[in-house]
Amino acid sequence: MANNGPAGDLRLANVTKRFGIFTAVDDLSLTIPQGSFFALLGASGCGKTTTLRMVAGLEQPTSGQILLGGAEISRLRPYKRPVNTVFQSYALFPHLDIFENVAFGLRRRRVKEIAGQVERMLSLVQLEGYGKRRPNQLSGGQQQRVALARALINHPQVLLLDEPLGALDLKLRRQMQIELKRIQTEVGITFVHVTHDQEEAMTMADTVAVMNAGRIEQLGAPAEIYEFPATAFVANFLGQSNLLAGTVTGTSGADLLIEAYGSRFSVPVERARVRQGDVHLGVRPEKLFLAPAGDPLPAGHQGVNGVVTDSSYVGVSTQYLVRTAWGAELAVFAPNTGIGGQVPIGTPVTAHWHPAHAFVLPREAGAGDRTAPILPDAVAAAS
């Protein structure tokens, strides 16, 4: 099969992987541009690790093709593919020092002039002077850097990262996110990163593919997916969303009109994935503001009345839950700017937002539908 993209692109063409009657990856097609940092994001069992293992050669596709730079690699043995993998477990050799761990691949290929290459790799991962130490003398973050150096020294066309930071504590994980992005930028190699951690994916990747049940639900830049999700699953997996079940009633100029729980809302048409029928009106918690119930809302804002039922101080913000009259709870993340105090539990409020910060999705059963009785007085319509 001919490659339609530049040489070096990684392409999966109609790749399916079945284990008996279970389909782990379902007719997956995507192109990962050469030199990009690409993240496969999804929950356990979504097919992301199986996809990675097929690229590595550790699993064979049931059908479809895997191409690298136009060359079919899906039938090549793992050691013949220009691909290396970094695992969560590091997989370092405990009996070898750091220098020899990094040099392992070169020695297997009987490469000469090893010392200079190893030292350059240790410098790249900021471990100069650590060559004589053993893995058990290093921290988890340092061991992960050694594993990265050992993979990169083989100059793969693609580096596969299988939950590489999962064993690290939060502070180390965030440090390594920055380091991995820096290293990828310096070496210019294609990184394909598998993770269930949305923060990891958004921090490091140029492009994120959100997987669900063996398929890609949405693919794009992190900001694009977060600000305008394509499905309710994406809206709630990449971050958190408030979803109001409503019905499209028409348009007014550049706005889509929606009725939900007895009141009318509007959303710019360009922010709507569908423009008719039953829909979800979505708003991210940080795009919501709280005002005392009955107070005028800012110009153009629309909102929902309710009562504060929970308050959690998490440093940069206070996270509130607001129970609506129809029984649903909306999440509101208020930044702790030092201006204004905390809103006490039990306070009647209006959670309000600007329509430009909302989005409209096709309504999916079980994805945030509100089944409690509709109570018209629960909603404050657009002001």
mmCIF file of C-alpha atoms in Angstrom:
data_model
loop_
_atom_site.group_PDB
_atom_site.id
_atom_site.type_symbol
_atom_site.label_atom_id
_atom_site.label_comp_id
_atom_site.label_asym_id
_atom_site.label_seq_id
_atom_site.Cartn_x
_atom_site.Cartn_y
_atom_site.Cartn_z
ATOM 1 C CA MET A 1 0.000 0.000 0.000
ATOM 2 C CA ALA A 2 1.357 3.407 -0.895
ATOM 3 C CA ASN A 3 1.968 5.968 1.813
ATOM 4 C CA ASN A 4 0.139 9.232 1.217
ATOM 5 C CA GLY A 5 2.059 11.153 3.883
ATOM 6 C CA PRO A 6 5.701 12.206 4.242
ATOM 7 C CA ALA A 7 8.361 9.560 4.721
ATOM 8 C CA GLY A 8 8.590 8.662 8.383
ATOM 9 C CA ASP A 9 4.907 9.029 9.219
ATOM 10 C CA LEU A 10 3.452 6.159 11.240
ATOM 11 C CA ARG A 11 0.169 4.971 9.712
ATOM 12 C CA LEU A 12 -2.375 2.488 10.971
ATOM 13 C CA ALA A 13 -4.758 1.478 8.203
ATOM 14 C CA ASN A 14 -8.004 -0.280 9.216
ATOM 15 C CA VAL A 15 -6.253 -2.121 12.054
ATOM 16 C CA THR A 16 -8.383 -4.562 14.035
ATOM 17 C CA LYS A 17 -7.299 -6.819 16.881
ATOM 18 C CA ARG A 18 -9.529 -9.540 18.278
ATOM 19 C CA PHE A 19 -8.937 -11.874 21.191
ATOM 20 C CA GLY A 20 -11.469 -14.614 20.577
ATOM 21 C CA ILE A 21 -14.858 -12.933 20.403
ATOM 22 C CA PHE A 22 -13.574 -9.732 22.087
ATOM 23 C CA THR A 23 -12.571 -6.873 19.785
ATOM 24 C CA ALA A 24 -9.840 -4.860 21.502
ATOM 25 C CA VAL A 25 -9.117 -2.524 18.565
ATOM 26 C CA ASP A 26 -11.862 -1.926 16.023
ATOM 27 C CA ASP A 27 -10.971 -0.840 12.458
ATOM 28 C CA LEU A 28 -8.531 1.829 13.622
ATOM 29 C CA SER A 29 -7.047 4.217 11.051
ATOM 30 C CA LEU A 30 -4.808 7.133 11.927
ATOM 31 C CA THR A 31 -1.650 8.903 10.820
ATOM 32 C CA ILE A 32 0.984 10.053 13.317
ATOM 33 C CA PRO A 33 3.241 12.669 11.672
ATOM 34 C CA GLN A 34 6.993 12.186 11.838
ATOM 35 C CA GLY A 35 8.561 14.078 14.730
ATOM 36 C CA SER A 36 5.319 14.625 16.637
ATOM 37 C CA PHE A 37 4.465 13.892 20.267
ATOM 38 C CA PHE A 38 1.270 11.854 20.008
ATOM 39 C CA ALA A 39 -0.813 10.612 22.946
ATOM 40 C CA LEU A 40 -3.300 7.746 23.002
ATOM 41 C CA LEU A 41 -5.563 8.558 25.939
ATOM 42 C CA GLY A 42 -8.210 6.301 27.387
ATOM 43 C CA ALA A 43 -9.428 4.197 30.286
ATOM 44 C CA SER A 44 -8.223 0.672 30.997
ATOM 45 C CA GLY A 45 -9.500 -1.755 28.384
ATOM 46 C CA CYS A 46 -10.091 0.851 25.667
ATOM 47 C CA GLY A 47 -7.478 -0.668 23.323
ATOM 48 C CA LYS A 48 -4.686 1.873 23.642
ATOM 49 C CA THR A 49 -2.025 -0.506 24.990
ATOM 50 C CA THR A 50 -3.009 -3.184 22.471
ATOM 51 C CA THR A 51 -2.510 -0.589 19.734
ATOM 52 C CA LEU A 52 0.930 0.238 21.088
ATOM 53 C CA ARG A 53 1.872 -3.426 21.316
ATOM 54 C CA MET A 54 0.874 -3.974 17.681
ATOM 55 C CA VAL A 55 3.146 -1.112 16.604
ATOM 56 C CA ALA A 56 5.949 -2.611 18.703
ATOM 57 C CA GLY A 57 5.402 -6.074 17.235
ATOM 58 C CA LEU A 58 4.384 -7.653 20.532
ATOM 59 C CA GLU A 59 0.913 -8.387 19.114
ATOM 60 C CA GLN A 60 -0.135 -9.145 15.557
ATOM 61 C CA PRO A 61 -3.155 -7.357 14.031
ATOM 62 C CA THR A 62 -6.102 -9.564 13.154
ATOM 63 C CA SER A 63 -6.480 -7.412 10.055
ATOM 64 C CA GLY A 64 -5.195 -4.129 8.673
ATOM 65 C CA GLN A 65 -1.742 -2.681 8.093
ATOM 66 C CA ILE A 66 0.874 -0.771 10.066
ATOM 67 C CA LEU A 67 3.207 1.338 7.930
ATOM 68 C CA LEU A 68 6.240 3.387 8.881
ATOM 69 C CA GLY A 69 7.536 5.740 6.241
ATOM 70 C CA GLY A 70 5.513 3.840 3.652
ATOM 71 C CA ALA A 71 7.002 0.446 4.561
ATOM 72 C CA GLU A 72 4.705 -2.288 5.882
ATOM 73 C CA ILE A 73 6.049 -3.351 9.290
ATOM 74 C CA SER A 74 3.133 -5.273 10.793
ATOM 75 C CA ARG A 75 4.663 -8.663 9.905
ATOM 76 C CA LEU A 76 8.205 -7.813 10.978
ATOM 77 C CA ARG A 77 9.594 -9.262 14.188
ATOM 78 C CA PRO A 78 9.931 -6.702 17.004
ATOM 79 C CA TYR A 79 13.746 -6.521 16.852
ATOM 80 C CA LYS A 80 13.608 -5.756 13.118
ATOM 81 C CA ARG A 81 11.365 -2.713 13.555
ATOM 82 C CA PRO A 82 12.898 0.787 13.927
ATOM 83 C CA VAL A 83 10.851 1.154 17.102
ATOM 84 C CA ASN A 84 11.747 1.083 20.796
ATOM 85 C CA THR A 85 9.487 0.904 23.854
ATOM 86 C CA VAL A 86 9.791 2.444 27.328
ATOM 87 C CA PHE A 87 7.649 0.657 29.915
ATOM 88 C CA GLN A 88 6.235 1.790 33.247
ATOM 89 C CA SER A 89 8.370 -0.803 35.040
ATOM 90 C CA TYR A 90 11.663 0.655 33.626
ATOM 91 C CA ALA A 91 12.946 -2.940 32.947
ATOM 92 C CA LEU A 92 16.536 -2.006 33.810
ATOM 93 C CA PHE A 93 19.132 -4.717 34.383
ATOM 94 C CA PRO A 94 19.865 -4.630 38.140
ATOM 95 C CA HIS A 95 23.268 -6.346 37.781
ATOM 96 C CA LEU A 96 24.561 -3.748 35.282
ATOM 97 C CA ASP A 97 25.594 -0.192 36.074
ATOM 98 C CA ILE A 98 23.874 2.738 34.392
ATOM 99 C CA PHE A 99 26.497 3.041 31.666
ATOM 100 C CA GLU A 100 26.079 -0.603 30.664
ATOM 101 C CA ASN A 101 22.285 -0.410 30.837
ATOM 102 C CA VAL A 102 22.322 2.439 28.332
ATOM 103 C CA ALA A 103 24.985 0.745 26.190
ATOM 104 C CA PHE A 104 23.155 -2.593 26.068
ATOM 105 C CA GLY A 105 21.545 -2.135 22.658
ATOM 106 C CA LEU A 106 24.755 -0.876 21.083
ATOM 107 C CA ARG A 107 26.776 -3.815 22.408
ATOM 108 C CA ARG A 108 24.215 -6.279 21.032
ATOM 109 C CA ARG A 109 24.693 -4.720 17.601
ATOM 110 C CA ARG A 110 28.489 -4.733 18.057
ATOM 111 C CA VAL A 111 28.670 -0.976 17.587
ATOM 112 C CA LYS A 112 32.088 0.623 18.037
ATOM 113 C CA GLU A 113 32.747 3.937 19.775
ATOM 114 C CA ILE A 114 30.159 3.269 22.476
ATOM 115 C CA ALA A 115 31.461 5.520 25.241
ATOM 116 C CA GLY A 116 30.818 8.829 23.481
ATOM 117 C CA GLN A 117 27.266 7.874 22.548
ATOM 118 C CA VAL A 118 26.433 6.740 26.074
ATOM 119 C CA GLU A 119 27.806 9.927 27.600
ATOM 120 C CA ARG A 120 25.795 12.053 25.174
ATOM 121 C CA MET A 121 22.632 10.172 26.089
ATOM 122 C CA LEU A 122 23.260 10.513 29.812
ATOM 123 C CA SER A 123 23.779 14.233 29.251
ATOM 124 C CA LEU A 124 20.514 14.441 27.288
ATOM 125 C CA VAL A 125 18.570 12.975 30.218
ATOM 126 C CA GLN A 126 20.586 15.064 32.722
ATOM 127 C CA LEU A 127 22.365 12.115 34.356
ATOM 128 C CA GLU A 128 25.985 13.062 33.700
ATOM 129 C CA GLY A 129 28.280 11.368 36.206
ATOM 130 C CA TYR A 130 25.804 8.593 37.049
ATOM 131 C CA GLY A 131 27.343 5.957 34.785
ATOM 132 C CA LYS A 132 28.937 3.861 37.539
ATOM 133 C CA ARG A 133 25.847 3.671 39.744
ATOM 134 C CA ARG A 134 23.445 0.739 39.847
ATOM 135 C CA PRO A 135 19.710 1.122 39.209
ATOM 136 C CA ASN A 136 18.856 0.562 42.895
ATOM 137 C CA GLN A 137 20.928 3.642 43.767
ATOM 138 C CA LEU A 138 18.686 5.903 41.694
ATOM 139 C CA SER A 139 15.262 7.422 42.331
ATOM 140 C CA GLY A 140 12.242 6.355 40.300
ATOM 141 C CA GLY A 141 12.473 9.437 38.113
ATOM 142 C CA GLN A 142 16.175 8.845 37.476
ATOM 143 C CA GLN A 143 15.550 5.197 36.594
ATOM 144 C CA GLN A 144 12.901 6.288 34.104
ATOM 145 C CA ARG A 145 15.446 8.630 32.500
ATOM 146 C CA VAL A 146 17.897 5.741 32.180
ATOM 147 C CA ALA A 147 15.219 3.654 30.474
ATOM 148 C CA LEU A 148 14.585 6.558 28.123
ATOM 149 C CA ALA A 149 18.293 6.943 27.329
ATOM 150 C CA ARG A 150 18.623 3.204 26.694
ATOM 151 C CA ALA A 151 15.791 3.385 24.153
ATOM 152 C CA LEU A 152 16.901 6.599 22.458
ATOM 153 C CA ILE A 153 20.511 5.502 21.973
ATOM 154 C CA ASN A 154 19.277 3.029 19.352
ATOM 155 C CA HIS A 155 17.984 5.980 17.264
ATOM 156 C CA PRO A 156 14.501 4.548 16.665
ATOM 157 C CA GLN A 157 12.174 6.220 14.200
ATOM 158 C CA VAL A 158 9.391 5.892 16.772
ATOM 159 C CA LEU A 159 9.621 5.751 20.559
ATOM 160 C CA LEU A 160 6.662 4.069 22.258
ATOM 161 C CA LEU A 161 5.907 5.075 25.848
ATOM 162 C CA ASP A 162 3.615 2.681 27.727
ATOM 163 C CA GLU A 163 2.325 4.495 30.851
ATOM 164 C CA PRO A 164 5.954 5.502 31.535
ATOM 165 C CA LEU A 165 5.211 7.750 34.515
ATOM 166 C CA GLY A 166 2.585 5.634 36.246
ATOM 167 C CA ALA A 167 4.917 4.427 39.003
ATOM 168 C CA LEU A 168 6.092 7.902 40.004
ATOM 169 C CA ASP A 169 4.646 10.139 42.695
ATOM 170 C CA LEU A 170 2.784 13.292 41.667
ATOM 171 C CA LYS A 171 5.702 15.722 41.961
ATOM 172 C CA LEU A 172 8.122 13.465 40.056
ATOM 173 C CA ARG A 173 5.494 12.743 37.443
ATOM 174 C CA ARG A 174 5.020 16.430 36.717
ATOM 175 C CA GLN A 175 8.777 16.982 36.532
ATOM 176 C CA MET A 176 9.123 14.083 34.095
ATOM 177 C CA GLN A 177 6.303 15.407 31.933
ATOM 178 C CA ILE A 178 8.365 18.538 31.347
ATOM 179 C CA GLU A 179 11.542 16.508 30.820
ATOM 180 C CA LEU A 180 9.950 14.147 28.308
ATOM 181 C CA LYS A 181 8.650 17.045 26.238
ATOM 182 C CA ARG A 182 12.055 18.737 26.343
ATOM 183 C CA ILE A 183 13.823 15.560 25.251
ATOM 184 C CA GLN A 184 11.351 14.884 22.455
ATOM 185 C CA THR A 185 11.840 18.424 21.156
ATOM 186 C CA GLU A 186 15.639 18.022 21.235
ATOM 187 C CA VAL A 187 15.840 14.638 19.507
ATOM 188 C CA GLY A 188 12.949 15.189 17.070
ATOM 189 C CA ILE A 189 11.862 11.532 17.181
ATOM 190 C CA THR A 190 8.199 10.554 16.970
ATOM 191 C CA PHE A 191 6.895 9.803 20.468
ATOM 192 C CA VAL A 192 3.710 7.763 20.876
ATOM 193 C CA HIS A 193 2.592 7.949 24.492
ATOM 194 C CA VAL A 194 -0.106 5.691 25.951
ATOM 195 C CA THR A 195 -1.734 6.964 29.138
ATOM 196 C CA HIS A 196 -4.971 7.089 31.112
ATOM 197 C CA ASP A 197 -3.856 10.388 32.704
ATOM 198 C CA GLN A 198 -5.495 13.357 30.986
ATOM 199 C CA GLU A 199 -3.012 15.820 32.495
ATOM 200 C CA GLU A 200 -0.073 13.869 31.067
ATOM 201 C CA ALA A 201 -1.603 13.806 27.621
ATOM 202 C CA MET A 202 -2.486 17.501 27.607
ATOM 203 C CA THR A 203 0.854 18.609 29.081
ATOM 204 C CA MET A 204 3.095 16.784 26.630
ATOM 205 C CA ALA A 205 1.322 15.877 23.411
ATOM 206 C CA ASP A 206 0.936 17.914 20.238
ATOM 207 C CA THR A 207 -1.990 15.677 19.298
ATOM 208 C CA VAL A 208 -4.260 13.598 21.544
ATOM 209 C CA ALA A 209 -6.432 10.697 20.409
ATOM 210 C CA VAL A 210 -9.141 9.811 22.935
ATOM 211 C CA MET A 211 -9.941 6.089 22.671
ATOM 212 C CA ASN A 212 -13.073 4.299 23.788
ATOM 213 C CA ALA A 213 -14.069 0.674 23.132
ATOM 214 C CA GLY A 214 -11.345 0.145 20.537
ATOM 215 C CA ARG A 215 -12.126 3.264 18.510
ATOM 216 C CA ILE A 216 -10.963 6.856 18.477
ATOM 217 C CA GLU A 217 -13.748 9.149 19.662
ATOM 218 C CA GLN A 218 -11.854 12.365 18.934
ATOM 219 C CA LEU A 219 -8.407 13.378 17.719
ATOM 220 C CA GLY A 220 -6.839 16.825 17.777
ATOM 221 C CA ALA A 221 -4.768 19.351 19.696
ATOM 222 C CA PRO A 222 -5.333 19.218 23.483
ATOM 223 C CA ALA A 223 -6.926 22.678 23.650
ATOM 224 C CA GLU A 224 -9.206 21.914 20.702
ATOM 225 C CA ILE A 225 -10.509 18.679 22.239
ATOM 226 C CA TYR A 226 -10.934 20.193 25.683
ATOM 227 C CA GLU A 227 -12.730 23.347 24.559
ATOM 228 C CA PHE A 228 -14.956 21.657 21.982
ATOM 229 C CA PRO A 229 -15.403 17.933 22.706
ATOM 230 C CA ALA A 230 -17.103 15.782 20.083
ATOM 231 C CA THR A 231 -18.984 13.403 22.396
ATOM 232 C CA ALA A 232 -20.215 13.184 25.960
ATOM 233 C CA PHE A 233 -17.557 10.539 26.634
ATOM 234 C CA VAL A 234 -14.768 12.905 25.577
ATOM 235 C CA ALA A 235 -16.320 15.781 27.522
ATOM 236 C CA ASN A 236 -16.206 13.756 30.738
ATOM 237 C CA PHE A 237 -12.969 11.832 30.170
ATOM 238 C CA LEU A 238 -10.795 14.784 29.190
ATOM 239 C CA GLY A 239 -11.665 16.933 32.153
ATOM 240 C CA GLN A 240 -15.113 17.264 33.679
ATOM 241 C CA SER A 241 -18.304 18.653 32.179
ATOM 242 C CA ASN A 242 -21.788 19.629 33.290
ATOM 243 C CA LEU A 243 -24.262 18.201 30.774
ATOM 244 C CA LEU A 244 -27.865 19.409 30.632
ATOM 245 C CA ALA A 245 -30.321 17.280 28.659
ATOM 246 C CA GLY A 246 -32.294 19.464 26.271
ATOM 247 C CA THR A 247 -33.935 19.716 22.869
ATOM 248 C CA VAL A 248 -33.121 22.048 19.980
ATOM 249 C CA THR A 249 -36.094 24.325 19.237
ATOM 250 C CA GLY A 250 -34.643 26.381 16.391
ATOM 251 C CA THR A 251 -32.135 29.122 15.627
ATOM 252 C CA SER A 252 -31.926 32.864 16.113
ATOM 253 C CA GLY A 253 -29.294 34.528 13.983
ATOM 254 C CA ALA A 254 -25.981 32.812 14.774
ATOM 255 C CA ASP A 255 -27.378 31.071 17.868
ATOM 256 C CA LEU A 256 -28.891 27.642 18.391
ATOM 257 C CA LEU A 257 -31.894 27.704 20.727
ATOM 258 C CA ILE A 258 -32.307 24.912 23.270
ATOM 259 C CA GLU A 259 -35.025 24.145 25.766
ATOM 260 C CA ALA A 260 -34.019 22.272 28.919
ATOM 261 C CA TYR A 261 -35.949 21.752 32.127
ATOM 262 C CA GLY A 262 -38.573 24.293 31.153
ATOM 263 C CA SER A 263 -36.265 27.168 30.240
ATOM 264 C CA ARG A 264 -34.548 28.407 27.116
ATOM 265 C CA PHE A 265 -30.828 28.643 26.472
ATOM 266 C CA SER A 266 -28.718 29.682 23.505
ATOM 267 C CA VAL A 267 -25.355 28.516 22.188
ATOM 268 C CA PRO A 268 -23.470 29.828 19.146
ATOM 269 C CA VAL A 269 -24.168 27.537 16.179
ATOM 270 C CA GLU A 270 -20.417 27.133 15.651
ATOM 271 C CA ARG A 271 -20.222 25.551 19.132
ATOM 272 C CA ALA A 272 -22.756 22.833 18.274
ATOM 273 C CA ARG A 273 -21.881 19.318 17.082
ATOM 274 C CA VAL A 274 -25.544 18.766 16.155
ATOM 275 C CA ARG A 275 -28.240 21.297 15.329
ATOM 276 C CA GLN A 276 -31.472 19.407 15.840
ATOM 277 C CA GLY A 277 -33.153 16.859 18.073
ATOM 278 C CA ASP A 278 -32.230 15.806 21.601
ATOM 279 C CA VAL A 279 -28.913 17.202 22.747
ATOM 280 C CA HIS A 280 -26.647 17.808 25.696
ATOM 281 C CA LEU A 281 -25.796 21.398 26.547
ATOM 282 C CA GLY A 282 -22.333 21.252 28.123
ATOM 283 C CA VAL A 283 -20.382 23.709 30.265
ATOM 284 C CA ARG A 284 -17.000 23.093 31.898
ATOM 285 C CA PRO A 285 -16.939 23.696 35.699
ATOM 286 C CA GLU A 286 -14.315 26.444 35.447
ATOM 287 C CA LYS A 287 -16.512 28.348 32.966
ATOM 288 C CA LEU A 288 -19.296 28.612 35.556
ATOM 289 C CA PHE A 289 -19.640 31.468 38.055
ATOM 290 C CA LEU A 290 -21.693 31.722 41.224
ATOM 291 C CA ALA A 291 -23.988 34.641 42.059
ATOM 292 C CA PRO A 292 -26.456 35.022 44.940
ATOM 293 C CA ALA A 293 -29.868 33.766 43.849
ATOM 294 C CA GLY A 294 -31.994 36.631 42.546
ATOM 295 C CA ASP A 295 -29.077 38.940 41.713
ATOM 296 C CA PRO A 296 -28.889 40.274 38.129
ATOM 297 C CA LEU A 297 -26.529 38.272 35.924
ATOM 298 C CA PRO A 298 -23.773 39.828 33.793
ATOM 299 C CA ALA A 299 -24.934 40.927 30.342
ATOM 300 C CA GLY A 300 -25.473 37.979 28.032
ATOM 301 C CA HIS A 301 -25.084 35.335 30.734
ATOM 302 C CA GLN A 302 -27.563 32.548 31.383
ATOM 303 C CA GLY A 303 -27.771 30.312 34.391
ATOM 304 C CA VAL A 304 -29.287 27.647 36.589
ATOM 305 C CA ASN A 305 -30.636 28.191 40.114
ATOM 306 C CA GLY A 306 -29.690 25.830 42.900
ATOM 307 C CA VAL A 307 -28.249 25.399 46.380
ATOM 308 C CA VAL A 308 -24.595 24.820 47.310
ATOM 309 C CA THR A 309 -24.344 21.308 48.747
ATOM 310 C CA ASP A 310 -20.577 20.797 48.938
ATOM 311 C CA SER A 311 -17.393 22.846 48.992
ATOM 312 C CA SER A 312 -13.814 21.562 48.587
ATOM 313 C CA TYR A 313 -10.788 23.835 48.889
ATOM 314 C CA VAL A 314 -8.035 22.524 46.581
ATOM 315 C CA GLY A 315 -5.565 25.412 46.595
ATOM 316 C CA VAL A 316 -5.867 27.062 43.203
ATOM 317 C CA SER A 317 -9.644 26.804 43.300
ATOM 318 C CA THR A 318 -12.628 25.948 45.439
ATOM 319 C CA GLN A 319 -14.804 23.247 43.912
ATOM 320 C CA TYR A 320 -18.508 23.577 44.624
ATOM 321 C CA LEU A 321 -21.451 21.299 43.975
ATOM 322 C CA VAL A 322 -24.754 23.053 43.268
ATOM 323 C CA ARG A 323 -27.895 20.938 43.492
ATOM 324 C CA THR A 324 -30.583 21.984 41.042
ATOM 325 C CA ALA A 325 -34.291 21.692 41.712
ATOM 326 C CA TRP A 326 -34.539 18.724 39.348
ATOM 327 C CA GLY A 327 -32.000 16.804 41.451
ATOM 328 C CA ALA A 328 -28.799 17.066 39.400
ATOM 329 C CA GLU A 329 -25.596 18.479 40.860
ATOM 330 C CA LEU A 330 -23.487 20.899 38.848
ATOM 331 C CA ALA A 331 -19.743 21.291 39.474
ATOM 332 C CA VAL A 332 -18.381 24.832 39.710
ATOM 333 C CA PHE A 333 -14.635 25.538 40.021
ATOM 334 C CA ALA A 334 -14.062 29.031 41.424
ATOM 335 C CA PRO A 335 -10.450 30.340 41.350
ATOM 336 C CA ASN A 336 -9.064 31.377 44.712
ATOM 337 C CA THR A 337 -7.958 34.864 43.729
ATOM 338 C CA GLY A 338 -8.317 36.313 47.226
ATOM 339 C CA ILE A 339 -11.223 38.465 46.051
ATOM 340 C CA GLY A 340 -14.460 37.471 47.738
ATOM 341 C CA GLY A 341 -14.922 34.745 50.310
ATOM 342 C CA GLN A 342 -16.081 31.161 50.295
ATOM 343 C CA VAL A 343 -19.729 30.442 49.554
ATOM 344 C CA PRO A 344 -21.239 28.581 52.540
ATOM 345 C CA ILE A 345 -22.993 25.266 52.077
ATOM 346 C CA GLY A 346 -26.754 25.776 51.926
ATOM 347 C CA THR A 347 -26.538 29.118 50.105
ATOM 348 C CA PRO A 348 -29.091 29.627 47.286
ATOM 349 C CA VAL A 349 -27.120 30.610 44.173
ATOM 350 C CA THR A 350 -27.279 30.938 40.407
ATOM 351 C CA ALA A 351 -24.566 29.091 38.491
ATOM 352 C CA HIS A 352 -24.151 31.172 35.330
ATOM 353 C CA TRP A 353 -22.056 31.213 32.175
ATOM 354 C CA HIS A 354 -21.598 32.992 28.867
ATOM 355 C CA PRO A 355 -23.070 31.071 25.899
ATOM 356 C CA ALA A 356 -19.756 31.309 23.995
ATOM 357 C CA HIS A 357 -18.222 29.022 26.634
ATOM 358 C CA ALA A 358 -20.833 26.283 26.250
ATOM 359 C CA PHE A 359 -21.064 23.495 23.652
ATOM 360 C CA VAL A 360 -23.743 21.216 22.248
ATOM 361 C CA LEU A 361 -23.340 17.458 21.787
ATOM 362 C CA PRO A 362 -25.582 14.679 20.526
ATOM 363 C CA ARG A 363 -27.433 13.228 23.500
ATOM 364 C CA GLU A 364 -26.262 9.738 24.427
ATOM 365 C CA ALA A 365 -28.131 7.445 26.790
ATOM 366 C CA GLY A 366 -26.412 7.222 30.157
ATOM 367 C CA ALA A 367 -24.038 10.112 29.469
ATOM 368 C CA GLY A 368 -25.307 12.694 31.892
ATOM 369 C CA ASP A 369 -29.030 12.473 31.108
ATOM 370 C CA ARG A 370 -31.188 13.928 33.884
ATOM 371 C CA THR A 371 -34.211 11.731 34.493
ATOM 372 C CA ALA A 372 -35.679 13.529 37.495
ATOM 373 C CA PRO A 373 -38.938 15.474 36.960
ATOM 374 C CA ILE A 374 -38.570 18.757 35.073
ATOM 375 C CA LEU A 375 -39.089 21.737 37.341
ATOM 376 C CA PRO A 376 -39.353 24.976 35.313
ATOM 377 C CA ASP A 377 -38.546 27.313 38.191
ATOM 378 C CA ALA A 378 -35.121 25.689 38.563
ATOM 379 C CA VAL A 379 -33.655 27.557 35.642
ATOM 380 C CA ALA A 380 -32.869 31.217 35.266
ATOM 381 C CA ALA A 381 -33.200 31.978 31.560
ATOM 382 C CA ALA A 382 -30.797 34.149 29.613
ATOM 383 C CA SER A 383 -30.786 37.692 30.877
#
